PDB file of C-alpha atoms in Angstrom:
ATOM      1  CA  MET L 966      33.142 -65.068   0.414  1.00  0.00           C
ATOM      2  CA  SER L 967      32.018 -61.443   0.565  1.00  0.00           C
ATOM      3  CA  THR L 968      34.555 -58.898   1.755  1.00  0.00           C
ATOM      4  CA  THR L 969      33.820 -55.218   2.258  1.00  0.00           C
ATOM      5  CA  ILE L 970      36.348 -53.020   0.476  1.00  0.00           C
ATOM      6  CA  ASP L 971      36.706 -49.491   1.779  1.00  0.00           C
ATOM      7  CA  ILE L 972      37.528 -47.429  -1.292  1.00  0.00           C
ATOM      8  CA  ALA L 973      37.460 -44.192   0.716  1.00  0.00           C
ATOM      9  CA  ALA L 974      40.156 -45.583   2.991  1.00  0.00           C
ATOM     10  CA  ALA L 975      42.173 -46.700  -0.042  1.00  0.00           C
ATOM     11  CA  THR L 976      41.899 -43.191  -1.482  1.00  0.00           C
ATOM     12  CA  ALA L 977      43.040 -41.689   1.810  1.00  0.00           C
ATOM     13  CA  PHE L 978      45.986 -44.083   1.932  1.00  0.00           C
ATOM     14  CA  MET L 979      47.054 -43.050  -1.572  1.00  0.00           C
ATOM     15  CA  THR L 980      46.718 -39.357  -0.697  1.00  0.00           C
ATOM     16  CA  ALA L 981      48.803 -39.725   2.449  1.00  0.00           C
ATOM     17  CA  HIS L 982      51.492 -42.146   1.324  1.00  0.00           C
ATOM     18  CA  ALA L 983      51.742 -42.861  -2.422  1.00  0.00           C
ATOM     19  CA  ARG L 984      54.081 -41.267  -4.934  1.00  0.00           C
ATOM     20  CA  VAL L 985      52.488 -38.858  -7.403  1.00  0.00           C
ATOM     21  CA  LEU L 986      52.607 -41.315 -10.312  1.00  0.00           C
ATOM     22  CA  ASP L 987      50.597 -43.936  -8.447  1.00  0.00           C
ATOM     23  CA  ARG L 988      48.168 -41.334  -7.142  1.00  0.00           C
ATOM     24  CA  ARG L 989      47.541 -40.284 -10.735  1.00  0.00           C
ATOM     25  CA  ARG L 990      47.165 -43.924 -11.840  1.00  0.00           C
ATOM     26  CA  PHE L 991      44.720 -44.568  -8.991  1.00  0.00           C
ATOM     27  CA  ALA L 992      42.680 -41.540 -10.017  1.00  0.00           C
ATOM     28  CA  LEU L 993      42.692 -42.726 -13.643  1.00  0.00           C
ATOM     29  CA  HIS L 994      41.231 -46.092 -12.640  1.00  0.00           C
ATOM     30  CA  GLN L 995      38.518 -44.236 -10.721  1.00  0.00           C
ATOM     31  CA  GLY L 996      37.727 -41.939 -13.649  1.00  0.00           C
ATOM     32  CA  ARG L 997      38.890 -38.838 -11.759  1.00  0.00           C
ATOM     33  CA  THR L 998      41.706 -37.827 -14.114  1.00  0.00           C
ATOM     34  CA  ASP L 999      42.798 -38.331 -17.704  1.00  0.00           C
ATOM     35  CA  ALA L1000      45.793 -39.882 -19.426  1.00  0.00           C
ATOM     36  CA  GLU L1001      47.534 -36.528 -19.793  1.00  0.00           C
ATOM     37  CA  GLY L1002      48.019 -36.160 -16.038  1.00  0.00           C
ATOM     38  CA  VAL L1003      49.333 -39.709 -15.649  1.00  0.00           C
ATOM     39  CA  LEU L1004      51.800 -39.306 -18.522  1.00  0.00           C
ATOM     40  CA  ALA L1005      52.969 -36.001 -17.044  1.00  0.00           C
ATOM     41  CA  ALA L1006      53.765 -37.772 -13.757  1.00  0.00           C
ATOM     42  CA  LEU L1007      55.721 -40.446 -15.631  1.00  0.00           C
ATOM     43  CA  GLU L1008      57.970 -37.769 -17.154  1.00  0.00           C
ATOM     44  CA  GLY L1009      59.812 -37.340 -13.857  1.00  0.00           C
ATOM     45  CA  TYR L1010      61.308 -40.828 -14.260  1.00  0.00           C
ATOM     46  CA  ARG L1011      62.427 -40.384 -17.869  1.00  0.00           C
ATOM     47  CA  ASN L1012      66.022 -39.879 -18.917  1.00  0.00           C
ATOM     48  CA  ALA L1013      67.311 -37.995 -21.939  1.00  0.00           C
ATOM     49  CA  ASP L1014      68.235 -41.298 -23.616  1.00  0.00           C
ATOM     50  CA  GLY L1015      64.546 -42.235 -23.865  1.00  0.00           C
ATOM     51  CA  GLY L1016      64.625 -44.826 -21.098  1.00  0.00           C
ATOM     52  CA  TYR L1017      63.392 -44.666 -17.507  1.00  0.00           C
ATOM     53  CA  GLY L1018      65.131 -44.872 -14.133  1.00  0.00           C
ATOM     54  CA  TRP L1019      65.021 -42.858 -10.900  1.00  0.00           C
ATOM     55  CA  ALA L1020      63.446 -45.725  -8.895  1.00  0.00           C
ATOM     56  CA  LEU L1021      60.452 -46.191 -11.168  1.00  0.00           C
ATOM     57  CA  GLU L1022      61.134 -49.784 -10.065  1.00  0.00           C
ATOM     58  CA  PRO L1023      61.118 -49.206  -6.282  1.00  0.00           C
ATOM     59  CA  ASP L1024      63.800 -51.804  -5.508  1.00  0.00           C
ATOM     60  CA  LEU L1025      66.181 -50.418  -8.136  1.00  0.00           C
ATOM     61  CA  ARG L1026      66.960 -46.894  -6.970  1.00  0.00           C
ATOM     62  CA  CYS L1027      69.557 -45.867  -9.561  1.00  0.00           C
ATOM     63  CA  GLU L1028      69.182 -42.857 -11.831  1.00  0.00           C
ATOM     64  CA  ARG L1029      70.184 -44.547 -15.082  1.00  0.00           C
ATOM     65  CA  SER L1030      67.710 -46.121 -17.473  1.00  0.00           C
ATOM     66  CA  GLN L1031      67.022 -49.792 -16.809  1.00  0.00           C
ATOM     67  CA  PRO L1032      65.001 -52.509 -18.587  1.00  0.00           C
ATOM     68  CA  VAL L1033      62.734 -53.144 -15.590  1.00  0.00           C
ATOM     69  CA  ALA L1034      61.876 -49.439 -15.411  1.00  0.00           C
ATOM     70  CA  ALA L1035      60.798 -49.738 -19.043  1.00  0.00           C
ATOM     71  CA  LEU L1036      58.324 -52.393 -17.896  1.00  0.00           C
ATOM     72  CA  HIS L1037      56.720 -49.969 -15.444  1.00  0.00           C
ATOM     73  CA  ALA L1038      56.583 -47.289 -18.133  1.00  0.00           C
ATOM     74  CA  PHE L1039      54.799 -49.693 -20.495  1.00  0.00           C
ATOM     75  CA  GLU L1040      52.395 -50.449 -17.643  1.00  0.00           C
ATOM     76  CA  VAL L1041      51.479 -46.760 -17.570  1.00  0.00           C
ATOM     77  CA  PHE L1042      51.203 -46.530 -21.374  1.00  0.00           C
ATOM     78  CA  GLU L1043      48.863 -49.539 -21.348  1.00  0.00           C
ATOM     79  CA  GLU L1044      46.622 -47.985 -18.691  1.00  0.00           C
ATOM     80  CA  CYS L1045      46.494 -44.636 -20.479  1.00  0.00           C
ATOM     81  CA  ALA L1046      45.574 -46.343 -23.784  1.00  0.00           C
ATOM     82  CA  VAL L1047      46.551 -43.404 -25.991  1.00  0.00           C
ATOM     83  CA  PRO L1048      49.343 -43.303 -28.589  1.00  0.00           C
ATOM     84  CA  THR L1049      52.346 -41.341 -27.376  1.00  0.00           C
ATOM     85  CA  ALA L1050      55.735 -40.549 -28.835  1.00  0.00           C
ATOM     86  CA  ARG L1051      57.271 -41.504 -25.485  1.00  0.00           C
ATOM     87  CA  ALA L1052      56.341 -45.164 -26.013  1.00  0.00           C
ATOM     88  CA  ARG L1053      58.029 -45.223 -29.404  1.00  0.00           C
ATOM     89  CA  GLU L1054      61.080 -43.484 -27.956  1.00  0.00           C
ATOM     90  CA  LEU L1055      61.229 -46.115 -25.230  1.00  0.00           C
ATOM     91  CA  CYS L1056      61.332 -48.790 -27.933  1.00  0.00           C
ATOM     92  CA  ASP L1057      64.270 -46.899 -29.468  1.00  0.00           C
ATOM     93  CA  TRP L1058      66.065 -47.095 -26.123  1.00  0.00           C
ATOM     94  CA  LEU L1059      65.299 -50.789 -25.775  1.00  0.00           C
ATOM     95  CA  GLU L1060      66.645 -51.418 -29.268  1.00  0.00           C
ATOM     96  CA  ALA L1061      69.900 -49.748 -28.255  1.00  0.00           C
ATOM     97  CA  ALA L1062      70.085 -51.807 -25.043  1.00  0.00           C
ATOM     98  CA  THR L1063      69.353 -55.123 -26.775  1.00  0.00           C
ATOM     99  CA  LEU L1064      72.174 -57.664 -27.032  1.00  0.00           C
ATOM    100  CA  PRO L1065      73.224 -59.239 -30.360  1.00  0.00           C
ATOM    101  CA  ASP L1066      70.966 -62.297 -29.925  1.00  0.00           C
ATOM    102  CA  GLY L1067      67.876 -60.081 -29.605  1.00  0.00           C
ATOM    103  CA  GLY L1068      67.444 -60.369 -25.841  1.00  0.00           C
ATOM    104  CA  LEU L1069      67.764 -57.797 -23.091  1.00  0.00           C
ATOM    105  CA  PRO L1070      69.955 -58.151 -20.015  1.00  0.00           C
ATOM    106  CA  PHE L1071      68.229 -58.470 -16.663  1.00  0.00           C
ATOM    107  CA  ALA L1072      69.813 -55.156 -15.645  1.00  0.00           C
ATOM    108  CA  LEU L1073      72.434 -52.738 -16.903  1.00  0.00           C
ATOM    109  CA  PRO L1074      75.494 -52.025 -14.732  1.00  0.00           C
ATOM    110  CA  PHE L1075      75.563 -49.427 -11.983  1.00  0.00           C
ATOM    111  CA  ASP L1076      77.578 -49.134  -8.795  1.00  0.00           C
ATOM    112  CA  GLY L1077      78.743 -46.817  -6.026  1.00  0.00           C
ATOM    113  CA  PRO L1078      76.181 -44.513  -4.406  1.00  0.00           C
ATOM    114  CA  ASP L1079      73.746 -45.265  -7.240  1.00  0.00           C
ATOM    115  CA  ALA L1080      73.439 -48.818  -5.883  1.00  0.00           C
ATOM    116  CA  ALA L1081      72.184 -47.689  -2.467  1.00  0.00           C
ATOM    117  CA  GLY L1082      68.797 -49.188  -1.572  1.00  0.00           C
ATOM    118  CA  SER L1083      68.719 -51.516  -4.579  1.00  0.00           C
ATOM    119  CA  ALA L1084      68.155 -55.265  -4.383  1.00  0.00           C
ATOM    120  CA  PRO L1085      71.314 -57.357  -4.856  1.00  0.00           C
ATOM    121  CA  PHE L1086      69.828 -59.243  -7.798  1.00  0.00           C
ATOM    122  CA  TRP L1087      69.744 -55.956  -9.737  1.00  0.00           C
ATOM    123  CA  VAL L1088      73.209 -54.842  -8.705  1.00  0.00           C
ATOM    124  CA  GLU L1089      74.789 -58.245  -9.426  1.00  0.00           C
ATOM    125  CA  ALA L1090      73.051 -58.971 -12.736  1.00  0.00           C
ATOM    126  CA  ASP L1091      75.243 -59.890 -15.704  1.00  0.00           C
ATOM    127  CA  PRO L1092      74.772 -57.160 -18.336  1.00  0.00           C
ATOM    128  CA  SER L1093      76.296 -59.378 -21.038  1.00  0.00           C
ATOM    129  CA  ALA L1094      73.703 -62.179 -20.710  1.00  0.00           C
ATOM    130  CA  SER L1095      70.268 -62.059 -22.310  1.00  0.00           C
ATOM    131  CA  SER L1096      67.379 -62.723 -19.930  1.00  0.00           C
ATOM    132  CA  LEU L1097      64.230 -64.512 -21.091  1.00  0.00           C
ATOM    133  CA  HIS L1098      62.579 -63.251 -17.902  1.00  0.00           C
ATOM    134  CA  MET L1099      63.223 -59.582 -18.703  1.00  0.00           C
ATOM    135  CA  THR L1100      62.727 -59.797 -22.455  1.00  0.00           C
ATOM    136  CA  ALA L1101      59.442 -61.704 -22.146  1.00  0.00           C
ATOM    137  CA  GLU L1102      57.955 -59.336 -19.583  1.00  0.00           C
ATOM    138  CA  LEU L1103      58.887 -56.310 -21.675  1.00  0.00           C
ATOM    139  CA  ALA L1104      57.675 -57.827 -24.950  1.00  0.00           C
ATOM    140  CA  GLY L1105      54.361 -58.854 -23.400  1.00  0.00           C
ATOM    141  CA  ALA L1106      53.759 -55.387 -21.971  1.00  0.00           C
ATOM    142  CA  ALA L1107      54.784 -53.739 -25.245  1.00  0.00           C
ATOM    143  CA  HIS L1108      52.417 -55.936 -27.278  1.00  0.00           C
ATOM    144  CA  ARG L1109      49.523 -54.772 -25.111  1.00  0.00           C
ATOM    145  CA  VAL L1110      50.533 -51.140 -25.674  1.00  0.00           C
ATOM    146  CA  ALA L1111      50.829 -51.931 -29.399  1.00  0.00           C
ATOM    147  CA  ARG L1112      47.100 -52.629 -29.545  1.00  0.00           C
ATOM    148  CA  HIS L1113      46.459 -48.893 -29.374  1.00  0.00           C
ATOM    149  CA  ASP L1114      49.846 -47.461 -30.393  1.00  0.00           C
ATOM    150  CA  PRO L1115      51.129 -48.118 -33.939  1.00  0.00           C
ATOM    151  CA  GLY L1116      54.489 -46.583 -33.057  1.00  0.00           C
ATOM    152  CA  VAL L1117      55.094 -49.541 -30.742  1.00  0.00           C
ATOM    153  CA  ARG L1118      53.349 -52.117 -32.925  1.00  0.00           C
ATOM    154  CA  ASP L1119      55.551 -51.358 -35.936  1.00  0.00           C
ATOM    155  CA  HIS L1120      58.824 -50.820 -34.077  1.00  0.00           C
ATOM    156  CA  PRO L1121      61.584 -53.262 -35.101  1.00  0.00           C
ATOM    157  CA  TRP L1122      62.638 -53.797 -31.497  1.00  0.00           C
ATOM    158  CA  LEU L1123      59.345 -55.488 -30.651  1.00  0.00           C
ATOM    159  CA  ALA L1124      59.600 -58.000 -33.501  1.00  0.00           C
ATOM    160  CA  ARG L1125      63.218 -58.712 -32.602  1.00  0.00           C
ATOM    161  CA  ALA L1126      62.480 -59.226 -28.901  1.00  0.00           C
ATOM    162  CA  THR L1127      59.489 -61.435 -29.678  1.00  0.00           C
ATOM    163  CA  GLU L1128      61.567 -63.641 -31.965  1.00  0.00           C
ATOM    164  CA  PHE L1129      64.222 -63.997 -29.252  1.00  0.00           C
ATOM    165  CA  CYS L1130      61.508 -65.104 -26.834  1.00  0.00           C
ATOM    166  CA  ARG L1131      60.032 -67.544 -29.360  1.00  0.00           C
ATOM    167  CA  ARG L1132      63.391 -69.292 -29.733  1.00  0.00           C
ATOM    168  CA  ARG L1133      64.089 -69.427 -26.016  1.00  0.00           C
ATOM    169  CA  ILE L1134      60.565 -70.568 -25.159  1.00  0.00           C
ATOM    170  CA  ALA L1135      60.749 -73.358 -27.744  1.00  0.00           C
ATOM    171  CA  ALA L1136      63.875 -74.641 -25.994  1.00  0.00           C
ATOM    172  CA  LEU L1137      62.174 -74.889 -22.575  1.00  0.00           C
ATOM    173  CA  GLU L1138      61.611 -78.475 -21.472  1.00  0.00           C
ATOM    174  CA  GLY L1139      59.795 -77.578 -18.282  1.00  0.00           C
ATOM    175  CA  ALA L1140      58.624 -74.653 -16.217  1.00  0.00           C
ATOM    176  CA  PRO L1141      61.274 -72.003 -15.526  1.00  0.00           C
ATOM    177  CA  PRO L1142      61.482 -70.301 -12.089  1.00  0.00           C
ATOM    178  CA  ALA L1143      58.138 -68.956 -10.901  1.00  0.00           C
ATOM    179  CA  ILE L1144      58.505 -65.266 -11.775  1.00  0.00           C
ATOM    180  CA  GLU L1145      60.051 -65.969 -15.169  1.00  0.00           C
ATOM    181  CA  PHE L1146      57.320 -68.567 -15.807  1.00  0.00           C
ATOM    182  CA  ARG L1147      54.692 -65.956 -15.050  1.00  0.00           C
ATOM    183  CA  PHE L1148      56.058 -63.600 -17.692  1.00  0.00           C
ATOM    184  CA  VAL L1149      56.585 -66.309 -20.306  1.00  0.00           C
ATOM    185  CA  LEU L1150      52.924 -67.281 -19.957  1.00  0.00           C
ATOM    186  CA  ASP L1151      51.944 -63.601 -19.992  1.00  0.00           C
ATOM    187  CA  LEU L1152      53.696 -63.072 -23.330  1.00  0.00           C
ATOM    188  CA  LEU L1153      52.180 -66.207 -24.856  1.00  0.00           C
ATOM    189  CA  ASP L1154      48.717 -65.175 -23.689  1.00  0.00           C
ATOM    190  CA  THR L1155      49.153 -61.630 -25.003  1.00  0.00           C
ATOM    191  CA  VAL L1156      50.249 -62.689 -28.517  1.00  0.00           C
ATOM    192  CA  HIS L1157      47.942 -65.724 -28.633  1.00  0.00           C
ATOM    193  CA  ASP L1158      45.733 -64.147 -31.312  1.00  0.00           C
ATOM    194  CA  THR L1159      48.474 -62.516 -33.412  1.00  0.00           C
ATOM    195  CA  HIS L1160      51.367 -65.018 -33.538  1.00  0.00           C
ATOM    196  CA  PRO L1161      50.527 -68.497 -34.898  1.00  0.00           C
ATOM    197  CA  TRP L1162      53.178 -70.266 -32.793  1.00  0.00           C
ATOM    198  CA  ALA L1163      51.871 -68.923 -29.487  1.00  0.00           C
ATOM    199  CA  PRO L1164      48.732 -71.069 -28.834  1.00  0.00           C
ATOM    200  CA  ALA L1165      50.585 -74.403 -28.936  1.00  0.00           C
ATOM    201  CA  GLU L1166      53.380 -73.088 -26.729  1.00  0.00           C
ATOM    202  CA  LEU L1167      50.862 -71.685 -24.270  1.00  0.00           C
ATOM    203  CA  ALA L1168      49.109 -75.040 -24.010  1.00  0.00           C
ATOM    204  CA  ARG L1169      52.431 -76.902 -23.678  1.00  0.00           C
ATOM    205  CA  LEU L1170      53.844 -74.732 -20.908  1.00  0.00           C
ATOM    206  CA  ALA L1171      50.587 -74.024 -19.063  1.00  0.00           C
ATOM    207  CA  ALA L1172      50.444 -77.780 -18.409  1.00  0.00           C
ATOM    208  CA  PHE L1173      53.181 -77.162 -15.830  1.00  0.00           C
ATOM    209  CA  LEU L1174      50.954 -74.871 -13.741  1.00  0.00           C
ATOM    210  CA  PRO L1175      50.006 -76.267 -10.314  1.00  0.00           C
ATOM    211  CA  ARG L1176      46.874 -78.387 -10.198  1.00  0.00           C
ATOM    212  CA  GLY L1177      44.695 -78.311  -7.102  1.00  0.00           C
ATOM    213  CA  GLY L1178      45.215 -76.358  -3.925  1.00  0.00           C
ATOM    214  CA  ASP L1179      45.591 -72.610  -4.105  1.00  0.00           C
ATOM    215  CA  GLY L1180      47.520 -72.636  -7.384  1.00  0.00           C
ATOM    216  CA  ALA L1181      50.468 -70.766  -5.872  1.00  0.00           C
ATOM    217  CA  MET L1182      54.059 -71.224  -7.043  1.00  0.00           C
ATOM    218  CA  ALA L1183      56.691 -70.409  -4.417  1.00  0.00           C
ATOM    219  CA  VAL L1184      59.380 -67.922  -5.456  1.00  0.00           C
ATOM    220  CA  GLU L1185      62.731 -69.618  -5.015  1.00  0.00           C
ATOM    221  CA  GLY L1186      64.950 -67.516  -2.765  1.00  0.00           C
ATOM    222  CA  GLY L1187      62.101 -65.128  -1.989  1.00  0.00           C
ATOM    223  CA  ALA L1188      60.729 -63.938   1.317  1.00  0.00           C
ATOM    224  CA  PRO L1189      58.700 -66.388   3.433  1.00  0.00           C
ATOM    225  CA  GLY L1190      55.310 -66.784   1.785  1.00  0.00           C
ATOM    226  CA  GLU L1191      56.366 -65.021  -1.440  1.00  0.00           C
ATOM    227  CA  ALA L1192      54.646 -66.704  -4.371  1.00  0.00           C
ATOM    228  CA  MET L1193      53.186 -66.291  -7.829  1.00  0.00           C
ATOM    229  CA  ARG L1194      49.446 -66.803  -7.407  1.00  0.00           C
ATOM    230  CA  PRO L1195      46.595 -67.249  -9.906  1.00  0.00           C
ATOM    231  CA  LEU L1196      45.969 -63.493 -10.238  1.00  0.00           C
ATOM    232  CA  ASP L1197      49.676 -62.917 -10.885  1.00  0.00           C
ATOM    233  CA  VAL L1198      49.763 -65.560 -13.600  1.00  0.00           C
ATOM    234  CA  ALA L1199      46.417 -64.812 -15.267  1.00  0.00           C
ATOM    235  CA  PRO L1200      45.202 -61.350 -14.213  1.00  0.00           C
ATOM    236  CA  ARG L1201      43.019 -60.556 -17.241  1.00  0.00           C
ATOM    237  CA  PRO L1202      39.493 -61.982 -17.541  1.00  0.00           C
ATOM    238  CA  GLY L1203      38.503 -63.524 -20.852  1.00  0.00           C
ATOM    239  CA  ARG L1204      42.007 -64.378 -22.034  1.00  0.00           C
ATOM    240  CA  PRO L1205      43.080 -67.852 -23.251  1.00  0.00           C
ATOM    241  CA  LEU L1206      45.383 -68.368 -20.267  1.00  0.00           C
ATOM    242  CA  ARG L1207      42.353 -68.381 -17.963  1.00  0.00           C
ATOM    243  CA  SER L1208      41.305 -71.803 -19.325  1.00  0.00           C
ATOM    244  CA  PHE L1209      44.419 -73.324 -17.737  1.00  0.00           C
ATOM    245  CA  VAL L1210      43.767 -71.869 -14.260  1.00  0.00           C
ATOM    246  CA  ASP L1211      41.469 -73.584 -11.759  1.00  0.00           C
ATOM    247  CA  PRO L1212      38.420 -71.275 -11.376  1.00  0.00           C
ATOM    248  CA  ARG L1213      38.159 -72.198  -7.686  1.00  0.00           C
ATOM    249  CA  ALA L1214      41.775 -71.204  -7.074  1.00  0.00           C
ATOM    250  CA  LEU L1215      41.177 -67.957  -8.946  1.00  0.00           C
ATOM    251  CA  ALA L1216      38.047 -67.154  -6.917  1.00  0.00           C
ATOM    252  CA  ALA L1217      39.922 -67.899  -3.704  1.00  0.00           C
ATOM    253  CA  ASP L1218      42.750 -65.634  -4.819  1.00  0.00           C
ATOM    254  CA  LEU L1219      40.274 -62.823  -5.460  1.00  0.00           C
ATOM    255  CA  ASP L1220      38.933 -63.361  -1.947  1.00  0.00           C
ATOM    256  CA  ARG L1221      42.492 -63.226  -0.603  1.00  0.00           C
ATOM    257  CA  LEU L1222      43.180 -59.992  -2.480  1.00  0.00           C
ATOM    258  CA  ALA L1223      39.958 -58.372  -1.290  1.00  0.00           C
ATOM    259  CA  ALA L1224      40.725 -59.368   2.295  1.00  0.00           C
ATOM    260  CA  GLY L1225      44.246 -57.963   2.016  1.00  0.00           C
ATOM    261  CA  GLN L1226      43.279 -54.336   2.567  1.00  0.00           C
ATOM    262  CA  CYS L1227      45.188 -53.122   5.623  1.00  0.00           C
ATOM    263  CA  GLU L1228      43.776 -51.014   8.433  1.00  0.00           C
ATOM    264  CA  ASP L1229      45.312 -47.882   6.898  1.00  0.00           C
ATOM    265  CA  GLY L1230      43.375 -48.500   3.658  1.00  0.00           C
ATOM    266  CA  GLY L1231      46.243 -49.684   1.475  1.00  0.00           C
ATOM    267  CA  TRP L1232      47.554 -53.034   0.303  1.00  0.00           C
ATOM    268  CA  THR L1233      51.045 -54.439   0.717  1.00  0.00           C
ATOM    269  CA  VAL L1234      53.366 -56.890  -1.076  1.00  0.00           C
ATOM    270  CA  ASP L1235      54.609 -60.337  -0.080  1.00  0.00           C
ATOM    271  CA  TRP L1236      58.270 -59.741  -0.893  1.00  0.00           C
ATOM    272  CA  ALA L1237      60.882 -57.854   1.130  1.00  0.00           C
ATOM    273  CA  PRO L1238      61.435 -54.294  -0.193  1.00  0.00           C
ATOM    274  CA  ARG L1239      65.033 -53.131   0.026  1.00  0.00           C
ATOM    275  CA  SER L1240      64.585 -49.632   1.478  1.00  0.00           C
ATOM    276  CA  PRO L1241      62.016 -47.708   3.532  1.00  0.00           C
ATOM    277  CA  ALA L1242      61.185 -45.573   0.497  1.00  0.00           C
ATOM    278  CA  GLY L1243      60.804 -48.664  -1.666  1.00  0.00           C
ATOM    279  CA  ALA L1244      58.507 -50.306   0.884  1.00  0.00           C
ATOM    280  CA  LEU L1245      56.093 -47.360   0.810  1.00  0.00           C
ATOM    281  CA  GLU L1246      56.307 -46.973  -2.968  1.00  0.00           C
ATOM    282  CA  TRP L1247      55.485 -50.662  -3.438  1.00  0.00           C
ATOM    283  CA  ARG L1248      52.427 -50.242  -1.222  1.00  0.00           C
ATOM    284  CA  GLY L1249      51.070 -47.497  -3.458  1.00  0.00           C
ATOM    285  CA  HIS L1250      51.734 -49.637  -6.518  1.00  0.00           C
ATOM    286  CA  ALA L1251      50.079 -52.652  -4.851  1.00  0.00           C
ATOM    287  CA  THR L1252      47.010 -50.603  -3.938  1.00  0.00           C
ATOM    288  CA  VAL L1253      46.537 -49.446  -7.534  1.00  0.00           C
ATOM    289  CA  ARG L1254      46.873 -53.052  -8.699  1.00  0.00           C
ATOM    290  CA  ALA L1255      44.434 -54.383  -6.105  1.00  0.00           C
ATOM    291  CA  VAL L1256      41.722 -51.856  -6.903  1.00  0.00           C
ATOM    292  CA  ALA L1257      42.192 -52.338 -10.668  1.00  0.00           C
ATOM    293  CA  LEU L1258      41.978 -56.143 -10.398  1.00  0.00           C
ATOM    294  CA  LEU L1259      38.992 -56.115  -8.065  1.00  0.00           C
ATOM    295  CA  THR L1260      37.195 -53.694 -10.390  1.00  0.00           C
ATOM    296  CA  ALA L1261      37.983 -55.801 -13.467  1.00  0.00           C
ATOM    297  CA  HIS L1262      36.519 -58.858 -11.723  1.00  0.00           C
ATOM    298  CA  GLY L1263      33.337 -57.159 -10.561  1.00  0.00           C
ATOM    299  CA  ARG L1264      34.312 -56.939  -6.893  1.00  0.00           C
ATOM    300  CA  LEU L1265      34.219 -53.136  -7.122  1.00  0.00           C
ATOM    301  CA  PRO L1266      32.062 -50.957  -9.408  1.00  0.00           C
ATOM    302  CA  GLY L1267      33.803 -49.212 -12.269  1.00  0.00           C
ATOM    303  CA  PRO L1268      34.286 -45.458 -12.703  1.00  0.00           C
ATOM    304  CA  GLY L1269      31.092 -43.466 -12.370  1.00  0.00           C
ATOM    305  CA  ALA L1270      29.149 -46.355 -10.826  1.00  0.00           C
ATOM    306  CA  GLY L1271      28.666 -44.667  -7.475  1.00  0.00           C
ATOM    307  CA  SER L1272      29.918 -45.607  -4.028  1.00  0.00           C
ATOM    308  CA  THR L1273      31.512 -48.956  -3.299  1.00  0.00           C
ATOM    309  CA  HIS L1274      30.235 -51.581  -0.924  1.00  0.00           C
TER     310      HIS L1274
END
């Protein structure tokens, strides 16, 4: 299926509605800015302790540093693809936040006015319990940053978090909940070539992915229609995880993503944001993701390739 993508409308949407960080990220993907500008925008979310907060995760509005905000910071460091002291300092913060078994809690405690506009699953998280979901998503993102940043690659936190995940993954007898499953597979795919235990675990757990149909996994307790789809599970072309995903389901998911551009030029999300600000911030984030994925899969030309079609 051929879908026309209006990149000019997407750019206008970002200009009118997106937060500065996502505008900078969008421009980076289009080759209109450099890493320095994106990293400067990220600074506004950084705390003095080396972590990130201030609603870098749109559904967690609190000021204090949180593990999930670290994930979004690593996302930026990966896109910028330049070594930075901030990434190493974030690993220092994660080391300090890590529990004795090597895992990270799903969220750190916060309450009162700082909880306004945040999703209940963040506010009610147990800060004394290690989360495979959170630790795996952070370790996977950090390993991708480590490919270009030795300060992250050699940081003791990353080895410790990865070992925690290895133990917990080995104990899994089936697929965990959909979002956690996504990030477990993401970690295994990311370290497939560097950690000898990862390929067998990837093959074992990827066998639990849906076969046939659209390949979607419903998110338990999520909004109607909320799901982890093939592009969520295996977003990167050429990676080992792709061999476990039905190519027809993946192509259909790319068609779905391309057709998801709204009349105002932006994309949206399939979950229920927890505040009006969060809803708009997620749309900017989703638009960056959509354009990046469609470009990576040849549905849009890359930077400098001229106008889109």
